[in-house]
Amino acid sequence: MFKPLSILLTATVILTSCSSEDDAGDINPVLEIPQDYTFNREGNSTVSFNGQTTRIKMSEEIVSSFTDFDNATEASIMAQFAHTAGNADFSDADLNASDKNVRSKVAASVDYYNTNAVESQAIKSTFDDYISKQVSEVFPNQNTLAVAGTAGQIADGTRTRYVSAQGLEYNQAFAKGLLGALMTDQILNNYLSVTVLDEGENRANNSAGITAEGSSYTTMEHKWDEAYGYLYGASQDPANPNATIGEDDKFLNEYIGRVNDDADFNTTAETIFEAFKTGRAAIVAADYMTRDAQAAIIRAEVSKVIAVRGIYYLQQAKTKIEDGNQTGAFHGLSEAYGFIYSLQFTRNPQTDAPYLSATEVTALLDQLMGDGANGFWDLTPETIDAVSESIASAFDFTVAQAASID
Amino acid sequence: MKKIHSVLTLVALVGFMSCTSDSSDDTGQGQTDQFDREAMLVNWADNIIIPSYEAFDAEAKALKAAADAFVATPDANTLNDLRTAWESAYFSFQNVEMFDIGKAEEVRFSYRLNTYPTNAAEITSSIESGNYDLALPSMVDAQGFPALDYLLFELGDSDSEVLDFYTTDANAENYKTYLSDLTASMADLTTTILADWKNSFRGSFVSNTSSSASGSVDKLANDYIFYYEKLLRAGKVGIPAGIFSNEVLPEKVEAYYKEDLSKDLLLEALTATQNFFNGKAFNKSGSGASFKAYLDYLNTIKNGSDLSGLINGQFDAAREQANALNDSFVVQIETNNDALLETYNELQRNTILMKIDMLQALDINVDYVDADGD
């Protein structure tokens, strides 16, 4: 099951490193792929992705604020989401000083949203709505036991979850939606995009080793690293991130780790990391065909992570519903809701379109909420299976493979 | 959480592969053997579960009575009686916590009586405001035995300092009310569960002999192994010993404030789980149909290895390790955590034998997974 992937990877490298006739230049590029994600020019590191690390940290604080009942307000969470430099929106002074913010990068990739401002705006509004509804619907019912049609708290083992009248945890919808709308979209459809990597004189400058002004890296190198940063920017050792994969953020990093725990997908983390390294080495070697082949691998694998995890949560929730524990399913369903939402930001390298379109995603979410008047309270195992199958059919794995970690 | 996750996955794989060769006969949903499942369910219900609940019901009522006496006259004597009743009930509780089925599951009995570490801040703010609902999920870590542990042993260094909270403190009335409410809810929940077993649940439980995920054998087997794996192995030993974290977590031991009970509570729970495995009647001699009997029956017809002997041997090995530990796991962690880790290893070996080998032999699917912690 997994050998073919690495063979494919190796084959790609061999194949492209022999193709001296392409437009990569007149040298026959030899890739120097380092052990770690470490690249230098004249003794200085050329790897930089501070902005991505900052946005991951901001995202963590925003999500935490969703259940900060005593302190958060709609205005305070919105201010974190659309942060302005200098405002004391976060607990971390560095974040407050930053001129970055999360909201402006939601559904903001060049490839998907450059000429699609209406949809980009609608997606941003969806995230705004999660914030306002959390505060207006869930906060007042902090100490109310949720029942069908009424927001409040439910038990999930020793944990307490806070759900809408439909049983949805807005904080989960926000967080798992954000790993698509921010991280996945920026990586797959922006920084790994040929449009971005080759923008302006990027290719000529990179081939000539002309660095960006005041920096040790070429612009193209930096763009690639910014993609890398959205996955590994919070890692304990960003140069060797798979040592702690899954433990470093609550977004894509975490779920690459979780999916990699599944025996059916246990090469995922390595495949993604190797593709990032190989692609970056290819940029150093001005081997753009290899670069784009690695981008294709990353697109397929990251997209798959989102689909696998979405189905996993759906199937876990189904088991609980079948066991008579409807509310016990809500947490998993809320995570699944966000992962399904994120499918519209995935990218099939064969088509350069999402594996499931925004329209298809909306239909699946409506289906999930549509078994009765009260959303998850009325959701049946049959509907969960139907939605799971719809997702899996767009990919090359089965519901059964995603459903358990075996 | 991650470490154990991958270990379990690996183990599951290995176990699966090494066992597939001799299980060619049973793949369907129906029971393929002639073992008398109903007799096992009857033994479980009538000789173990209901008697255990009867004993604990008496303990919970005695605990409530001791709290009532203390609240009426808070002094060193009534405090001492209340502490004794708490300790005695806590031991008795180790015999029922594994039966998270029926009404117990519905009222979240295990969670409400024994979620630790307890939340001292939540307890204090609830007492100060006098405004709380113990049935709310968010209150789960502010009640039960661990909350009483805090209220009876941690409020002051001496008895008189503890007593001050129930006599001279500005919120003394609220402290007493909270103590009464906690013990009353524990007793009420227990009585409700026991009554349900006796009135109706026993009947549906023993007659539901289906060998499917909704059958009583499958469900209780899962509850039992969940308890063993998560609450006994991990909760009492693995988590405080730092198995699932980067450092040891002594503040997560059971009965943290009483300090010297953690080992004995573990031993009590270990004996209770082993007795259940063997179908041994609660508090009287004799035993009946059980996991052990079921495994022996299958092994007879399959000519397999003596898995029940391996499991009993592993229970004994874990007990032997645990016996050598300090009464207080906090002290144990500080002086020689390796000994606690060794105990964990012995417990973990039985997780594999029961969760993988036993459930596979009985053709029972695991119905729970590790949560991913967020």
Short mmCIF file of N, CA and C in Angstrom, two decimals, chain A residues 149-264:
data_model
loop_
_atom_site.label_atom_id
_atom_site.label_comp_id
_atom_site.label_asym_id
_atom_site.label_seq_id
_atom_site.Cartn_x
_atom_site.Cartn_y
_atom_site.Cartn_z
N GLY A 149 -32.70 21.66 20.29
CA GLY A 149 -33.26 22.98 20.05
C GLY A 149 -32.79 24.05 21.02
N THR A 150 -31.99 23.64 22.01
CA THR A 150 -31.48 24.62 22.98
C THR A 150 -29.98 24.47 23.13
N ALA A 151 -29.26 25.56 23.00
CA ALA A 151 -27.81 25.54 23.18
C ALA A 151 -27.46 25.29 24.64
N GLY A 152 -26.23 24.86 24.88
CA GLY A 152 -25.79 24.65 26.25
C GLY A 152 -24.67 23.64 26.32
N GLN A 153 -24.48 23.05 27.48
CA GLN A 153 -23.37 22.11 27.62
C GLN A 153 -23.84 20.65 27.53
N ILE A 154 -22.96 19.83 27.05
CA ILE A 154 -23.17 18.38 27.02
C ILE A 154 -21.91 17.71 27.57
N ALA A 155 -22.08 16.48 28.03
CA ALA A 155 -20.95 15.72 28.56
C ALA A 155 -20.29 14.93 27.45
N ASP A 156 -18.97 14.90 27.49
CA ASP A 156 -18.20 14.08 26.56
C ASP A 156 -17.09 13.44 27.39
N GLY A 157 -17.39 12.29 27.98
CA GLY A 157 -16.45 11.72 28.95
C GLY A 157 -16.33 12.67 30.13
N THR A 158 -15.10 12.95 30.54
CA THR A 158 -14.91 13.90 31.63
C THR A 158 -14.98 15.34 31.12
N ARG A 159 -15.02 15.49 29.80
CA ARG A 159 -15.00 16.83 29.23
C ARG A 159 -16.41 17.39 29.10
N THR A 160 -16.50 18.71 29.16
CA THR A 160 -17.75 19.39 28.91
C THR A 160 -17.64 20.10 27.56
N ARG A 161 -18.62 19.89 26.71
CA ARG A 161 -18.62 20.55 25.41
C ARG A 161 -19.78 21.54 25.37
N TYR A 162 -19.61 22.60 24.60
CA TYR A 162 -20.64 23.64 24.51
C TYR A 162 -21.16 23.70 23.08
N VAL A 163 -22.43 23.44 22.93
CA VAL A 163 -22.99 23.27 21.59
C VAL A 163 -24.11 24.26 21.31
N SER A 164 -24.38 24.44 20.03
CA SER A 164 -25.50 25.27 19.59
C SER A 164 -26.80 24.48 19.76
N ALA A 165 -27.89 25.13 19.43
CA ALA A 165 -29.19 24.46 19.50
C ALA A 165 -29.25 23.25 18.58
N GLN A 166 -28.39 23.26 17.55
CA GLN A 166 -28.32 22.14 16.60
C GLN A 166 -27.31 21.07 17.02
N GLY A 167 -26.63 21.29 18.13
CA GLY A 167 -25.63 20.34 18.59
C GLY A 167 -24.23 20.60 18.07
N LEU A 168 -24.05 21.71 17.33
CA LEU A 168 -22.74 22.02 16.74
C LEU A 168 -21.89 22.83 17.71
N GLU A 169 -20.63 22.40 17.89
CA GLU A 169 -19.66 23.22 18.62
C GLU A 169 -19.07 24.22 17.63
N TYR A 170 -19.41 25.49 17.81
CA TYR A 170 -18.90 26.50 16.88
C TYR A 170 -17.37 26.58 16.93
N ASN A 171 -16.80 26.33 18.11
CA ASN A 171 -15.34 26.42 18.20
C ASN A 171 -14.68 25.34 17.34
N GLN A 172 -15.29 24.15 17.29
CA GLN A 172 -14.74 23.10 16.43
C GLN A 172 -14.96 23.42 14.95
N ALA A 173 -16.15 23.91 14.63
CA ALA A 173 -16.41 24.29 13.23
C ALA A 173 -15.40 25.35 12.79
N PHE A 174 -15.13 26.29 13.69
CA PHE A 174 -14.18 27.36 13.38
C PHE A 174 -12.77 26.80 13.19
N ALA A 175 -12.31 26.02 14.17
CA ALA A 175 -10.92 25.54 14.15
C ALA A 175 -10.67 24.61 12.96
N LYS A 176 -11.57 23.64 12.78
CA LYS A 176 -11.35 22.67 11.72
C LYS A 176 -11.67 23.26 10.35
N GLY A 177 -12.52 24.30 10.32
CA GLY A 177 -12.73 25.02 9.08
C GLY A 177 -11.52 25.88 8.74
N LEU A 178 -10.90 26.42 9.78
CA LEU A 178 -9.75 27.30 9.57
C LEU A 178 -8.54 26.54 9.04
N LEU A 179 -8.39 25.30 9.43
CA LEU A 179 -7.23 24.56 8.92
C LEU A 179 -7.37 24.31 7.42
N GLY A 180 -8.60 24.45 6.92
CA GLY A 180 -8.79 24.43 5.47
C GLY A 180 -8.68 25.82 4.87
N ALA A 181 -9.47 26.74 5.42
CA ALA A 181 -9.61 28.07 4.81
C ALA A 181 -8.34 28.90 4.93
N LEU A 182 -7.57 28.67 5.99
CA LEU A 182 -6.31 29.40 6.15
C LEU A 182 -5.12 28.54 5.70
N MET A 183 -4.84 27.48 6.48
CA MET A 183 -3.61 26.73 6.24
C MET A 183 -3.61 26.02 4.89
N THR A 184 -4.62 25.20 4.67
CA THR A 184 -4.62 24.42 3.43
C THR A 184 -4.69 25.31 2.20
N ASP A 185 -5.58 26.29 2.25
CA ASP A 185 -5.71 27.17 1.08
C ASP A 185 -4.42 27.92 0.81
N GLN A 186 -3.79 28.43 1.85
CA GLN A 186 -2.55 29.18 1.65
C GLN A 186 -1.42 28.28 1.14
N ILE A 187 -1.36 27.07 1.65
CA ILE A 187 -0.28 26.17 1.21
C ILE A 187 -0.51 25.72 -0.23
N LEU A 188 -1.65 25.05 -0.43
CA LEU A 188 -1.86 24.36 -1.70
C LEU A 188 -2.16 25.31 -2.86
N ASN A 189 -2.89 26.37 -2.56
CA ASN A 189 -3.41 27.19 -3.65
C ASN A 189 -2.77 28.56 -3.73
N ASN A 190 -1.86 28.80 -2.82
CA ASN A 190 -1.17 30.09 -2.87
C ASN A 190 0.34 29.87 -2.97
N TYR A 191 0.97 29.44 -1.88
CA TYR A 191 2.43 29.42 -1.89
C TYR A 191 3.03 28.32 -2.76
N LEU A 192 2.31 27.24 -2.99
CA LEU A 192 2.83 26.21 -3.90
C LEU A 192 2.33 26.44 -5.33
N SER A 193 1.61 27.51 -5.53
CA SER A 193 1.08 27.82 -6.85
C SER A 193 2.19 28.33 -7.77
N VAL A 194 2.18 27.84 -8.99
CA VAL A 194 3.16 28.33 -9.98
C VAL A 194 3.01 29.83 -10.15
N THR A 195 1.80 30.31 -10.07
CA THR A 195 1.56 31.75 -10.21
C THR A 195 2.33 32.54 -9.17
N VAL A 196 2.35 32.01 -7.96
CA VAL A 196 3.05 32.71 -6.87
C VAL A 196 4.55 32.46 -6.93
N LEU A 197 4.91 31.19 -7.10
CA LEU A 197 6.34 30.84 -7.10
C LEU A 197 7.08 31.53 -8.24
N ASP A 198 6.43 31.63 -9.39
CA ASP A 198 7.09 32.17 -10.58
C ASP A 198 6.70 33.61 -10.88
N GLU A 199 6.08 34.25 -9.92
CA GLU A 199 5.59 35.61 -10.14
C GLU A 199 6.74 36.54 -10.55
N GLY A 200 6.43 37.44 -11.47
CA GLY A 200 7.41 38.46 -11.87
C GLY A 200 8.72 37.83 -12.33
N GLU A 201 9.81 38.28 -11.73
CA GLU A 201 11.13 37.79 -12.11
C GLU A 201 11.61 36.66 -11.20
N ASN A 202 10.67 36.07 -10.45
CA ASN A 202 11.08 35.09 -9.45
C ASN A 202 11.95 33.97 -10.02
N ARG A 203 11.51 33.45 -11.18
CA ARG A 203 12.23 32.29 -11.71
C ARG A 203 13.63 32.68 -12.18
N ALA A 204 13.69 33.77 -12.90
CA ALA A 204 15.01 34.23 -13.38
C ALA A 204 15.92 34.56 -12.20
N ASN A 205 15.36 35.25 -11.22
CA ASN A 205 16.17 35.60 -10.05
C ASN A 205 16.63 34.37 -9.30
N ASN A 206 15.72 33.42 -9.15
CA ASN A 206 16.08 32.21 -8.42
C ASN A 206 17.15 31.43 -9.15
N SER A 207 16.98 31.31 -10.44
CA SER A 207 17.97 30.56 -11.23
C SER A 207 19.33 31.24 -11.16
N ALA A 208 19.31 32.55 -11.05
CA ALA A 208 20.57 33.29 -11.00
C ALA A 208 21.08 33.48 -9.58
N GLY A 209 20.32 33.00 -8.62
CA GLY A 209 20.74 33.13 -7.22
C GLY A 209 20.64 34.56 -6.70
N ILE A 210 19.75 35.34 -7.28
CA ILE A 210 19.57 36.73 -6.83
C ILE A 210 18.57 36.74 -5.68
N THR A 211 19.04 37.16 -4.51
CA THR A 211 18.19 37.09 -3.32
C THR A 211 17.30 38.32 -3.22
N ALA A 212 16.24 38.15 -2.44
CA ALA A 212 15.35 39.28 -2.19
C ALA A 212 16.09 40.34 -1.40
N GLU A 213 15.66 41.56 -1.56
CA GLU A 213 16.38 42.67 -0.94
C GLU A 213 16.44 42.51 0.58
N GLY A 214 17.65 42.59 1.09
CA GLY A 214 17.83 42.52 2.53
C GLY A 214 17.68 41.12 3.11
N SER A 215 17.62 40.10 2.25
CA SER A 215 17.41 38.75 2.74
C SER A 215 18.43 37.79 2.17
N SER A 216 18.54 36.64 2.82
CA SER A 216 19.49 35.64 2.33
C SER A 216 18.83 34.68 1.36
N TYR A 217 17.50 34.79 1.22
CA TYR A 217 16.78 33.85 0.36
C TYR A 217 16.29 34.52 -0.91
N THR A 218 16.08 33.68 -1.94
CA THR A 218 15.40 34.19 -3.12
C THR A 218 13.91 34.25 -2.82
N THR A 219 13.19 35.04 -3.56
CA THR A 219 11.76 35.17 -3.31
C THR A 219 11.06 33.82 -3.48
N MET A 220 11.48 33.06 -4.48
CA MET A 220 10.84 31.77 -4.71
C MET A 220 11.08 30.83 -3.52
N GLU A 221 12.32 30.81 -3.03
CA GLU A 221 12.61 29.99 -1.84
C GLU A 221 11.70 30.38 -0.69
N HIS A 222 11.54 31.67 -0.53
CA HIS A 222 10.75 32.16 0.60
C HIS A 222 9.28 31.75 0.46
N LYS A 223 8.76 31.82 -0.73
CA LYS A 223 7.35 31.44 -0.94
C LYS A 223 7.16 29.97 -0.54
N TRP A 224 8.08 29.14 -1.00
CA TRP A 224 7.99 27.71 -0.67
C TRP A 224 8.05 27.50 0.84
N ASP A 225 8.96 28.24 1.48
CA ASP A 225 9.09 28.12 2.94
C ASP A 225 7.84 28.60 3.66
N GLU A 226 7.16 29.57 3.09
CA GLU A 226 5.93 30.03 3.73
C GLU A 226 4.86 28.94 3.69
N ALA A 227 4.85 28.19 2.62
CA ALA A 227 3.95 27.02 2.59
C ALA A 227 4.33 26.05 3.70
N TYR A 228 5.62 25.80 3.79
CA TYR A 228 6.15 24.90 4.82
C TYR A 228 5.74 25.36 6.23
N GLY A 229 5.81 26.68 6.43
CA GLY A 229 5.53 27.25 7.75
C GLY A 229 4.10 27.05 8.22
N TYR A 230 3.16 26.96 7.30
CA TYR A 230 1.78 26.74 7.72
C TYR A 230 1.56 25.31 8.24
N LEU A 231 2.47 24.42 7.92
CA LEU A 231 2.39 23.05 8.46
C LEU A 231 3.26 22.88 9.70
N TYR A 232 4.45 23.45 9.62
CA TYR A 232 5.46 23.12 10.64
C TYR A 232 5.91 24.34 11.45
N GLY A 233 5.25 25.46 11.27
CA GLY A 233 5.71 26.71 11.89
C GLY A 233 5.68 26.73 13.40
N ALA A 234 4.88 25.82 14.00
CA ALA A 234 4.83 25.77 15.47
C ALA A 234 5.61 24.58 16.01
N SER A 235 6.36 23.90 15.16
CA SER A 235 7.08 22.71 15.59
C SER A 235 8.17 23.05 16.60
N GLN A 236 8.43 22.09 17.47
CA GLN A 236 9.50 22.31 18.45
C GLN A 236 10.84 22.43 17.74
N ASP A 237 11.04 21.63 16.71
CA ASP A 237 12.21 21.76 15.86
C ASP A 237 11.73 21.82 14.41
N PRO A 238 11.52 23.01 13.90
CA PRO A 238 10.93 23.13 12.56
C PRO A 238 11.77 22.49 11.46
N ALA A 239 13.06 22.29 11.72
CA ALA A 239 13.90 21.65 10.71
C ALA A 239 13.69 20.14 10.68
N ASN A 240 13.18 19.59 11.79
CA ASN A 240 12.96 18.15 11.89
C ASN A 240 11.58 17.92 12.51
N PRO A 241 10.53 18.35 11.83
CA PRO A 241 9.22 18.47 12.46
C PRO A 241 8.53 17.13 12.72
N ASN A 242 8.91 16.10 11.99
CA ASN A 242 8.20 14.84 12.18
C ASN A 242 8.53 14.17 13.52
N ALA A 243 9.56 14.67 14.20
CA ALA A 243 9.85 14.14 15.54
C ALA A 243 8.69 14.37 16.48
N THR A 244 7.95 15.45 16.25
CA THR A 244 6.83 15.77 17.15
C THR A 244 5.54 16.01 16.36
N ILE A 245 5.47 15.43 15.19
CA ILE A 245 4.30 15.71 14.34
C ILE A 245 3.01 15.33 15.08
N GLY A 246 2.03 16.21 15.00
CA GLY A 246 0.77 15.96 15.69
C GLY A 246 0.67 16.63 17.03
N GLU A 247 1.80 17.10 17.55
CA GLU A 247 1.79 17.67 18.90
C GLU A 247 2.04 19.17 18.89
N ASP A 248 2.19 19.77 17.71
CA ASP A 248 2.73 21.13 17.70
C ASP A 248 1.71 22.23 17.44
N ASP A 249 0.57 21.87 16.90
CA ASP A 249 -0.50 22.86 16.83
C ASP A 249 -1.83 22.11 16.83
N LYS A 250 -2.91 22.87 16.76
CA LYS A 250 -4.23 22.25 16.77
C LYS A 250 -4.82 22.26 15.37
N PHE A 251 -3.98 22.42 14.37
CA PHE A 251 -4.49 22.57 13.02
C PHE A 251 -3.91 21.46 12.13
N LEU A 252 -3.31 21.82 11.01
CA LEU A 252 -2.89 20.76 10.08
C LEU A 252 -1.82 19.85 10.67
N ASN A 253 -0.90 20.42 11.42
CA ASN A 253 0.17 19.62 12.01
C ASN A 253 -0.43 18.50 12.85
N GLU A 254 -1.38 18.85 13.71
CA GLU A 254 -1.99 17.84 14.57
C GLU A 254 -2.60 16.71 13.77
N TYR A 255 -3.30 17.05 12.70
CA TYR A 255 -4.07 16.01 12.02
C TYR A 255 -3.25 15.22 11.02
N ILE A 256 -2.15 15.78 10.56
CA ILE A 256 -1.21 14.93 9.82
C ILE A 256 -0.69 13.85 10.77
N GLY A 257 -0.40 14.27 11.99
CA GLY A 257 0.04 13.31 13.00
C GLY A 257 -1.01 12.25 13.27
N ARG A 258 -2.25 12.68 13.44
CA ARG A 258 -3.31 11.72 13.77
C ARG A 258 -3.54 10.75 12.61
N VAL A 259 -3.61 11.27 11.41
CA VAL A 259 -3.84 10.39 10.26
C VAL A 259 -2.66 9.44 10.08
N ASN A 260 -1.47 9.94 10.37
CA ASN A 260 -0.29 9.10 10.25
C ASN A 260 -0.29 7.96 11.27
N ASP A 261 -1.04 8.11 12.36
CA ASP A 261 -1.16 7.04 13.35
C ASP A 261 -1.97 5.86 12.81
N ASP A 262 -2.74 6.11 11.77
CA ASP A 262 -3.56 5.06 11.17
C ASP A 262 -2.68 4.20 10.26
N ALA A 263 -2.67 2.90 10.52
CA ALA A 263 -1.80 2.01 9.76
C ALA A 263 -2.05 2.11 8.25
N ASP A 264 -3.26 2.50 7.87
CA ASP A 264 -3.55 2.63 6.44
C ASP A 264 -2.89 3.86 5.82
#
